[in-house]
Coordinates of C-alpha atoms in Angstrom, one line a residue:
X1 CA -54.8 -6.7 -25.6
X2 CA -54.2 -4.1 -22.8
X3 CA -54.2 -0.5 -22.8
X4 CA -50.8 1.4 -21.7
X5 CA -49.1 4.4 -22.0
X6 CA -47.9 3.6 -25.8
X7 CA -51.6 2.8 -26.5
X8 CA -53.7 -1.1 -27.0
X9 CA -50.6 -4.0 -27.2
X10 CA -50.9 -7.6 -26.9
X11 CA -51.3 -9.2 -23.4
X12 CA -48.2 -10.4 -23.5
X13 CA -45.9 -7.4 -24.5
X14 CA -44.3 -5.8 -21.8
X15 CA -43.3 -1.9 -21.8
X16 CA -39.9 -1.6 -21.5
X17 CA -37.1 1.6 -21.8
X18 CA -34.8 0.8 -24.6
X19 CA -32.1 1.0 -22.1
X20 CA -33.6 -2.2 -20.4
X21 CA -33.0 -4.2 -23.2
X22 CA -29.9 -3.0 -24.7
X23 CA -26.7 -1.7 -24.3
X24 CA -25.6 1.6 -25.8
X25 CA -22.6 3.3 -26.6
X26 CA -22.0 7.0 -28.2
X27 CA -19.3 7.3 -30.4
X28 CA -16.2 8.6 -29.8
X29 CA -14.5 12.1 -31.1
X30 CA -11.2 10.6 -33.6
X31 CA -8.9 13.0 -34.3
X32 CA -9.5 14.4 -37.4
X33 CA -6.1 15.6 -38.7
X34 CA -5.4 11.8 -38.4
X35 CA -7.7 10.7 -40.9
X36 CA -6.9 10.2 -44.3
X37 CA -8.6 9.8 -47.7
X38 CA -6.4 7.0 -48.9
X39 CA -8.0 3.7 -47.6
X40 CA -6.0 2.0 -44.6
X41 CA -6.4 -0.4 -42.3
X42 CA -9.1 1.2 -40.2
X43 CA -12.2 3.1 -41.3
X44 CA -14.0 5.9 -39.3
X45 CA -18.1 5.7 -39.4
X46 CA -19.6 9.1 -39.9
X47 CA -23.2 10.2 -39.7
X48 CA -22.8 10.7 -43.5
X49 CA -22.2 6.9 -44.1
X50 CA -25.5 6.3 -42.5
X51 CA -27.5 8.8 -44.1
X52 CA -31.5 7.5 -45.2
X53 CA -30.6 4.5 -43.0
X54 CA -28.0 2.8 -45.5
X55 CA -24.3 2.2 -44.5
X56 CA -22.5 4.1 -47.9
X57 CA -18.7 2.7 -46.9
X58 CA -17.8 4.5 -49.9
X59 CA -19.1 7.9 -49.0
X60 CA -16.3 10.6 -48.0
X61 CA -14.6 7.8 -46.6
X62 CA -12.0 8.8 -43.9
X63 CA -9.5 6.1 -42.7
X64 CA -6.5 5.3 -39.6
X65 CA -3.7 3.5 -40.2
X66 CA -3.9 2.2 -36.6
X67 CA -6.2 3.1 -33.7
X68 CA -4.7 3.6 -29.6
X69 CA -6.2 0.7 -26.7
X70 CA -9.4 3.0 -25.9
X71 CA -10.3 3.7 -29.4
X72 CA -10.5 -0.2 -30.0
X73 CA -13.1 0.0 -27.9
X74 CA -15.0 1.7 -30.8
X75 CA -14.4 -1.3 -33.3
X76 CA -18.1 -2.3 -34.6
X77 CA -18.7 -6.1 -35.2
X78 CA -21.0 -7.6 -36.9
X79 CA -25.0 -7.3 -36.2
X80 CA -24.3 -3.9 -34.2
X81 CA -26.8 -1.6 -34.8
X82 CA -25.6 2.2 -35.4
X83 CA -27.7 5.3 -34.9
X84 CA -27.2 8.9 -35.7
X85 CA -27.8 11.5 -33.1
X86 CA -27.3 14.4 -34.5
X87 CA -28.9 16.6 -37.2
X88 CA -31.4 19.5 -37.9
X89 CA -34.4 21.1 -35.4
X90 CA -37.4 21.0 -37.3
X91 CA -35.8 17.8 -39.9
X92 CA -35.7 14.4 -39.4
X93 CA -32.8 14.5 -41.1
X94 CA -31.0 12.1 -38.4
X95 CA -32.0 9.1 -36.7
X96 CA -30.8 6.7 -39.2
X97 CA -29.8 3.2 -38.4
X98 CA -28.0 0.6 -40.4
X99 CA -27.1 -2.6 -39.3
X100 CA -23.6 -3.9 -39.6
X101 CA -23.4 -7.2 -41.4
X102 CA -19.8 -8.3 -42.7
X103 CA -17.9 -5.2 -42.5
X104 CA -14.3 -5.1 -41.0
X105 CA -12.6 -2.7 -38.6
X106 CA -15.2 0.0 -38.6
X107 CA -14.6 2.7 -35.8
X108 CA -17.8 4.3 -34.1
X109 CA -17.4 8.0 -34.7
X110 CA -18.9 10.7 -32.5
X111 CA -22.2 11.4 -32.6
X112 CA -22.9 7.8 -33.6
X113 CA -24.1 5.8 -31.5
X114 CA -24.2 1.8 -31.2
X115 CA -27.2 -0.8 -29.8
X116 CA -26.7 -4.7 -29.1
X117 CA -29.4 -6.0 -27.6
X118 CA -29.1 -8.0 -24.2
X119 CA -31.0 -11.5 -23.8
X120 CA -34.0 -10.1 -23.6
X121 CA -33.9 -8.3 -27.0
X122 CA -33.5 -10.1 -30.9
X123 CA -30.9 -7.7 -31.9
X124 CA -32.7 -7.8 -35.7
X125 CA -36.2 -7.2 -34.1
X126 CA -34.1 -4.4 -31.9
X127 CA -32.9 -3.4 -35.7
X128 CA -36.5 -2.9 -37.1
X129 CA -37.5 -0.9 -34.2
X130 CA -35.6 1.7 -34.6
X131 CA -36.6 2.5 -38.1
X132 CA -40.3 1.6 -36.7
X133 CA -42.6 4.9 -36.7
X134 CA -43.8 5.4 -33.2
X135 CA -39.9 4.6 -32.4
X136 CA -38.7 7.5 -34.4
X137 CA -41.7 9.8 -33.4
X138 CA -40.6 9.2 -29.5
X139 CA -37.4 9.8 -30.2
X140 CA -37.5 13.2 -32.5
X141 CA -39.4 14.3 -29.6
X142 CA -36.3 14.2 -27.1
X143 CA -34.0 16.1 -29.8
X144 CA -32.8 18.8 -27.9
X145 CA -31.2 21.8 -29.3
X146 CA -27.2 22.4 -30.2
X147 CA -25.7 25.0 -31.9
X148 CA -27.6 26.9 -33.9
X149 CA -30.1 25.2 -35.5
X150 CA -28.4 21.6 -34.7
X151 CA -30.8 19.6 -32.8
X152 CA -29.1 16.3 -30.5
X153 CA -30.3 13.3 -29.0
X154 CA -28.1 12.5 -26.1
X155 CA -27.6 8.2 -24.9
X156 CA -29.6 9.4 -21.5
X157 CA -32.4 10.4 -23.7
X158 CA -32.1 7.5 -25.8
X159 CA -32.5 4.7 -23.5
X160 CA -35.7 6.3 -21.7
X161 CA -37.5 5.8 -24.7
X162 CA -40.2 3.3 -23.7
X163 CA -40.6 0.7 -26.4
X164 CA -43.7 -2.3 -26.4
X165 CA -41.3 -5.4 -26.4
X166 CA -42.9 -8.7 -27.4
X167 CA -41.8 -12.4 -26.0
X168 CA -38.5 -13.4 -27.4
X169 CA -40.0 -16.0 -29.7
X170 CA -42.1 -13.4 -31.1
X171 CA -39.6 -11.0 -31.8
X172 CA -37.6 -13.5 -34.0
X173 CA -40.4 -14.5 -35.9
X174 CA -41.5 -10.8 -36.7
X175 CA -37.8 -10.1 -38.3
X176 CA -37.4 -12.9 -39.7
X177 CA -40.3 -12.0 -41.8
X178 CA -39.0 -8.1 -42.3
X179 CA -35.7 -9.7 -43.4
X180 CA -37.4 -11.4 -45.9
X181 CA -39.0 -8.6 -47.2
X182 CA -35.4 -6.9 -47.0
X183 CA -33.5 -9.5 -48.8
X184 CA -36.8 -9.3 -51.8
X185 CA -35.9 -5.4 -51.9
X186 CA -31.9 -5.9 -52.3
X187 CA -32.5 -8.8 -54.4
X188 CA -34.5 -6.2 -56.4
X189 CA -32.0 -3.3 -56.3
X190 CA -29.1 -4.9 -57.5
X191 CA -31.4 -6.3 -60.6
X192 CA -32.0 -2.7 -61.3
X193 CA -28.3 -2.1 -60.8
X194 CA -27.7 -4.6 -63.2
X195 CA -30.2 -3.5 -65.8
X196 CA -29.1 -0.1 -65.7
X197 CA -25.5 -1.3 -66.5
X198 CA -26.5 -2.9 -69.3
X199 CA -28.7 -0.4 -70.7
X200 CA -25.3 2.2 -70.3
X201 CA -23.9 -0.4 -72.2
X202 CA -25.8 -0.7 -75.2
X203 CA -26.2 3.1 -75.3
X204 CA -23.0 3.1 -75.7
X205 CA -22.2 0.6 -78.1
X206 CA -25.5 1.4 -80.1
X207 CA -25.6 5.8 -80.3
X208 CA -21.8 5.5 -81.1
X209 CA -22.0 2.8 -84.0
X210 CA -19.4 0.6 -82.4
X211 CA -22.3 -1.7 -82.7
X212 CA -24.9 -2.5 -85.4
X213 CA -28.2 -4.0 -85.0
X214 CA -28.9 -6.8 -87.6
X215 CA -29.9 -5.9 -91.2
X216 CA -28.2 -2.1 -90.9
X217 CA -25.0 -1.2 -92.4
X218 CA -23.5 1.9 -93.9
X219 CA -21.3 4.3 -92.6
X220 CA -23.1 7.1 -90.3
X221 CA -23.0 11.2 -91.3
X222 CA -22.5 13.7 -89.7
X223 CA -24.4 17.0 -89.9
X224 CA -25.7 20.2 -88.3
X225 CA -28.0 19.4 -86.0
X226 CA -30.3 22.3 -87.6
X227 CA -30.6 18.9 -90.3
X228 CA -32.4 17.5 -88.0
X229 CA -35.2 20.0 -85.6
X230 CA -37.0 22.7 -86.5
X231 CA -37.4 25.7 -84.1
X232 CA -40.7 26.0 -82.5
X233 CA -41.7 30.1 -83.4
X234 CA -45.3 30.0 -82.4
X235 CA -45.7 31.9 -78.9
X236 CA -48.7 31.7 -77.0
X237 CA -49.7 34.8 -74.9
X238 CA -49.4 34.1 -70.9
X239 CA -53.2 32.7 -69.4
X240 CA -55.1 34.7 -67.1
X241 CA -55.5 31.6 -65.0
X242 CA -53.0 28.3 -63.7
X243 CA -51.2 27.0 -65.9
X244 CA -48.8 23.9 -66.0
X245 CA -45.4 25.2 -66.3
X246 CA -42.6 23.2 -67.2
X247 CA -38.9 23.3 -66.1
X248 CA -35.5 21.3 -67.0
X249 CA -33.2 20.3 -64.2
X250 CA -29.6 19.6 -65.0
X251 CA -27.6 16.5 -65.7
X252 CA -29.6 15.0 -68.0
X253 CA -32.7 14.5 -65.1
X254 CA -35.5 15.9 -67.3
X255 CA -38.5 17.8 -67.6
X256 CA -40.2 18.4 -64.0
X257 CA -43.7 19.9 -63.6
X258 CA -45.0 23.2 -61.9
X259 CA -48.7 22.7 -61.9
X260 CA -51.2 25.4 -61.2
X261 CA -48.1 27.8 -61.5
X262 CA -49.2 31.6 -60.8
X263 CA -49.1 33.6 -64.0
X264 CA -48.9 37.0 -61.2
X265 CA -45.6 35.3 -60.0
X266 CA -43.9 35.8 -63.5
X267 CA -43.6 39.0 -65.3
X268 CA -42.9 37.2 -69.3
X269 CA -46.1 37.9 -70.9
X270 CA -44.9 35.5 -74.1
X271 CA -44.7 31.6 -73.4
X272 CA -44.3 28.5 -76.0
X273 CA -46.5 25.4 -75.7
X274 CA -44.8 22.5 -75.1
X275 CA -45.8 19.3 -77.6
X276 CA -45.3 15.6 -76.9
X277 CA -41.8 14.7 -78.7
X278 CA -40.8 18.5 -78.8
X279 CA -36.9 19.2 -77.5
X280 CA -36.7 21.6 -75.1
X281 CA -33.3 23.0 -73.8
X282 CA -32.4 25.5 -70.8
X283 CA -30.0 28.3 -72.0
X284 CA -28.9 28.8 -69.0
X285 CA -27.7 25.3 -67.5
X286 CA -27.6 23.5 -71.3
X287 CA -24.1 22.9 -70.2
X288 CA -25.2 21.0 -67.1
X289 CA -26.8 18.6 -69.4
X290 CA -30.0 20.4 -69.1
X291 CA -31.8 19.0 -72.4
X292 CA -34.3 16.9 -72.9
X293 CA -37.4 14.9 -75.3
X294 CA -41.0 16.3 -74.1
X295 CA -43.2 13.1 -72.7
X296 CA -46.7 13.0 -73.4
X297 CA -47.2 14.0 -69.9
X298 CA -45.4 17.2 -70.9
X299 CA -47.7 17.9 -73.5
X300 CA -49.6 21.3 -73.4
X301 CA -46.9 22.9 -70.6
X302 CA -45.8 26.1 -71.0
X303 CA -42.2 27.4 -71.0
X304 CA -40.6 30.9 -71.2
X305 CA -38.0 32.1 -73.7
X306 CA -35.0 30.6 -71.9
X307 CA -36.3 27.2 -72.7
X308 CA -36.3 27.4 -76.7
X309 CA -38.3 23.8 -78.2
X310 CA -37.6 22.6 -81.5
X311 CA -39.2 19.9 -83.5
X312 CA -38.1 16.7 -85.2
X313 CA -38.1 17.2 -88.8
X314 CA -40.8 13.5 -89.7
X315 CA -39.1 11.0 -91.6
X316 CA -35.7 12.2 -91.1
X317 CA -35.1 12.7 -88.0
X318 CA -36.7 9.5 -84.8
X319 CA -37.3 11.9 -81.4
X320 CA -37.0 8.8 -79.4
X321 CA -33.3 8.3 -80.6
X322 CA -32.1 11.8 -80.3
X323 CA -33.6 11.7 -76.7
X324 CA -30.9 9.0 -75.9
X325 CA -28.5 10.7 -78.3
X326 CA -28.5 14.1 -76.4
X327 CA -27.8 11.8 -72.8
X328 CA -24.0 11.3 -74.2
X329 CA -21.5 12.8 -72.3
X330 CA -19.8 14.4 -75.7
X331 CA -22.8 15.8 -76.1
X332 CA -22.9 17.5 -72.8
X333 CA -19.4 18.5 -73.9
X334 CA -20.7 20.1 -77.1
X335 CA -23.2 22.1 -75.3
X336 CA -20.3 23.5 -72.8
X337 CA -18.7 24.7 -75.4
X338 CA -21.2 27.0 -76.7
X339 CA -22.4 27.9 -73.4
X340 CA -19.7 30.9 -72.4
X341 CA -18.9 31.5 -68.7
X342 CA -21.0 33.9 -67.0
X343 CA -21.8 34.7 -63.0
X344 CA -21.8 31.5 -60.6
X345 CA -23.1 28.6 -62.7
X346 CA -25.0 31.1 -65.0
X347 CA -23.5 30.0 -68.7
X348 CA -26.0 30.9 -70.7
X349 CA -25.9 28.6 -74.3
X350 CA -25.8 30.6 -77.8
X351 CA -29.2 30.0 -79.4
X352 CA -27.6 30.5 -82.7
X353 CA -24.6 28.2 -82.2
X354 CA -26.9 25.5 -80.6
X355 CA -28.6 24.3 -84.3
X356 CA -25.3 24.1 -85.7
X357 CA -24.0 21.4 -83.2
X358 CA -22.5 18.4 -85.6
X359 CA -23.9 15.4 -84.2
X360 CA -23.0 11.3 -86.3
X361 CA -26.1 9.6 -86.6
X362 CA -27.6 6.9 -88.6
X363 CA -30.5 6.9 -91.5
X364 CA -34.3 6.9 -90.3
X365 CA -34.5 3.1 -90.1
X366 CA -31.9 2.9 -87.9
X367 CA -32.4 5.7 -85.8
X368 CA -36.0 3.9 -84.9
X369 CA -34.6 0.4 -84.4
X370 CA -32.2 1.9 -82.2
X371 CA -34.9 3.8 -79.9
X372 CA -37.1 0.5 -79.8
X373 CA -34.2 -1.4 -78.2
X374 CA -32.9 0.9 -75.5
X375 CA -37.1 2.3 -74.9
X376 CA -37.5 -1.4 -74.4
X377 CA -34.2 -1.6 -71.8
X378 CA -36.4 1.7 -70.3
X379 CA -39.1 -0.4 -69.9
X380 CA -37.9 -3.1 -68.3
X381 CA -36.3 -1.1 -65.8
X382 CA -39.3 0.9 -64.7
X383 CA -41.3 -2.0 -64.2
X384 CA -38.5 -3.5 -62.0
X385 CA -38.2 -0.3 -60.1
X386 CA -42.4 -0.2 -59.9
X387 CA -42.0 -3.6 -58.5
X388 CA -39.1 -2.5 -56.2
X389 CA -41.8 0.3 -54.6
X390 CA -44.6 -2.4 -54.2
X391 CA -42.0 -4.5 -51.8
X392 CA -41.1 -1.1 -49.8
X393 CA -44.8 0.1 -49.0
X394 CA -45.5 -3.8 -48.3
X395 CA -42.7 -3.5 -45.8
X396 CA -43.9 -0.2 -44.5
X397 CA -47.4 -1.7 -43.7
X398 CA -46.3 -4.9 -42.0
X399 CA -43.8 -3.2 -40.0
X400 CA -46.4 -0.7 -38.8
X401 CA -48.4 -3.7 -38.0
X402 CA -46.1 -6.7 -37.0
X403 CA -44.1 -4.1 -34.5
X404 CA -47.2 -2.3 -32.7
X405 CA -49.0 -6.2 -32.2
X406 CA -51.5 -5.1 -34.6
X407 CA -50.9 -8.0 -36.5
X408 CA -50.0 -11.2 -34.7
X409 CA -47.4 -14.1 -35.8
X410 CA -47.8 -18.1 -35.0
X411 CA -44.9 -18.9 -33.2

């Protein structure tokens, strides 16, 4: 090892501007009256189809139905590496780079910009790092102000960015082990893409009746749901101290935590404990699909008045199965309807109409059997998507060590 200006690298790395060892091109400024939403021949790469470092095709797409001599100097091919420039001071909410693999007639946009390495560069190893961390931390540095709070990285800037650059053998070796780690993790997503799909499916089939599990038959009823829950009328007075307090986001997302939550910071003196299995529902954005089945990691939160709980009447009514049963988008409907237009997206939901929601469902048995099968499709998909994280922080760590010559490779 030797010591340099980026810190202790192998003998044989060299220190090198990323200019030296690639070529780089900003994007350039199409017309945007041009562009169309209906697909075409040609589309135009934004900044927004490279957002978190993942080329989105299908995000606002914009499109050309044919491109002038100098713009088809713009046309990406495949293994181009394109960078955004552009975002906010005090974010790092830019510097994304995706790598083009077997997309067709892409068009660099401005404020884009595109790296191919020259012979002394892999252009995957070039790939890697740029989403390396000491890369990224060099080049946040150069971000210069725009307008307003916009902060820019201009091509100058970007190639005097001094890199540690390891023999060309070396660098292939080091992404081809990344790019297996890569093709583990998309391997991984698109199981979870997969599972997901199916577990839409059987909620589907399953909450609606279209399909019955063996040894069940019968028609469904359908009643008030006030059949079904109880409300929860026991408040607890606000604590002196911390307390956990617990919130519902929209669109079906679930309970979120506020822990050690200020009781000085909230002037309702009356709160209602939260029990494992309880239903909690947010008057005010019930019609967002704010509703949700109270975890046992939920258990002893406090919420205020315009988060009403209810409990499952035993015997009658599974908790598991209404917690799928509420995720249905006629039930979202129902809860629009009794949720009355107000200010902005303030509709607040009528306490009184919401027991009296008609909702088909299935005897006791069923309910359960039901919840078992899609709590086990849950299941299978967390521990997929646990996986999923092991293989990115395993990345993480042998990027921060494989790219910095940390860790060495046999070549």
């Amino acid at each position: 090892y030797k010591q340099t200006k980026l810190g202790l690298i192998p003998e044989k790395w060299d220190i090198l501007e990323i200019g030296e060892i690639c070529d780089t091109l900003g994007g350039y400024a199409f017309k945007s009256k041009l562009m169309s939403k209906e697909k075409s021949e040609f589309q135009v790469v934004k900044m927004s189809n490279v957002y978190l470092g993942i080329l989105d095709l299908e995000r606002s797409p914009s499109y050309l139905s044919e491109i002038s001599t100098k713009e088809n100097a713009y046309l990406l091919e495949k293994k181009d590496i394109i960078m955004s420039l552009t975002g906010t001071i005090g974010k790092r909410d830019y510097g994304y780079s995706a790598l083009i693999k077997d997309e067709l007639n892409l068009l660099l946009n401005q404020r884009l910009c595109k790296l191919k390495g020259n012979s002394n560069c892999h252009q995957e190893f070039l790939y890697y790092l740029t989403k390396s961390s000491r890369f990224l931390y060099l080049f946040f540095i150069i971000g210069n102000g725009g307008t307003g709070n916009q902060a820019n990285v201009g091509i100058k800037e970007l190639r005097e960015i001094k890199i540690a650059l390891p023999p060309l053998p070396e660098q292939k070796k080091i992404a081809d082990i990344l790019s297996t780690w890569d093709k583990a993790i998309e391997t991984t997503q698109a199981l979870i893409d997969k599972l997901q799909l199916r577990k839409k499916g059987l909620m589907q089939q399953l909450l609606t009746g279209k399909k019955r599990l063996p040894g069940f038959e019968g028609e469904w009823k359908e009643k008030e749901l006030d059949n079904f829950i109880t409300p929860n009328l026991k408040p607890k007075d606000k604590p002196s101290e911390p307390y956990l307090a617990l919130g519902l986001r929209s669109h079906g997302k679930g309970i979120f935590h506020k822990p050690n939550f200020d009781p000085n910071s909230n002037v309702m003196t009356t709160l209602y404990e939260v029990k494992e299995n309880d239903l909690v529902v947010n008057i005010t954005f019930a019609w967002e699909h704010a509703i949700a089945v109270a975890s046992k990691e939920d258990e002893g939160g406090l919420v205020s008045h315009r988060f009403p709980t209810y409990k499952f009447l035993q015997e009658i009514s599974d908790s598991q199965f209404f917690k799928y049963h509420f995720l249905q988008k006629r039930f979202k409907y129902l809860l629009g309807v009794i949720s009355p237009g107000g200010a902005g997206r303030n509709r607040v939901m009528s306490k009184k109409d919401f027991p009296k929601l008609k909702v088909k469902v299935p005897k006791y048995s069923e309910q359960t059997a039901i919840a078992q099968v899609l709590t086990k499709a849950d299941e299978e998909i967390n521990r997929t998507q646990n996986y999923l994280e092991q293989l990115q922080e395993q990345k993480k760590g042998l990027m921060q060590q494989l790219l910095t010559g940390q860790r060495r490779v046999v070549v």
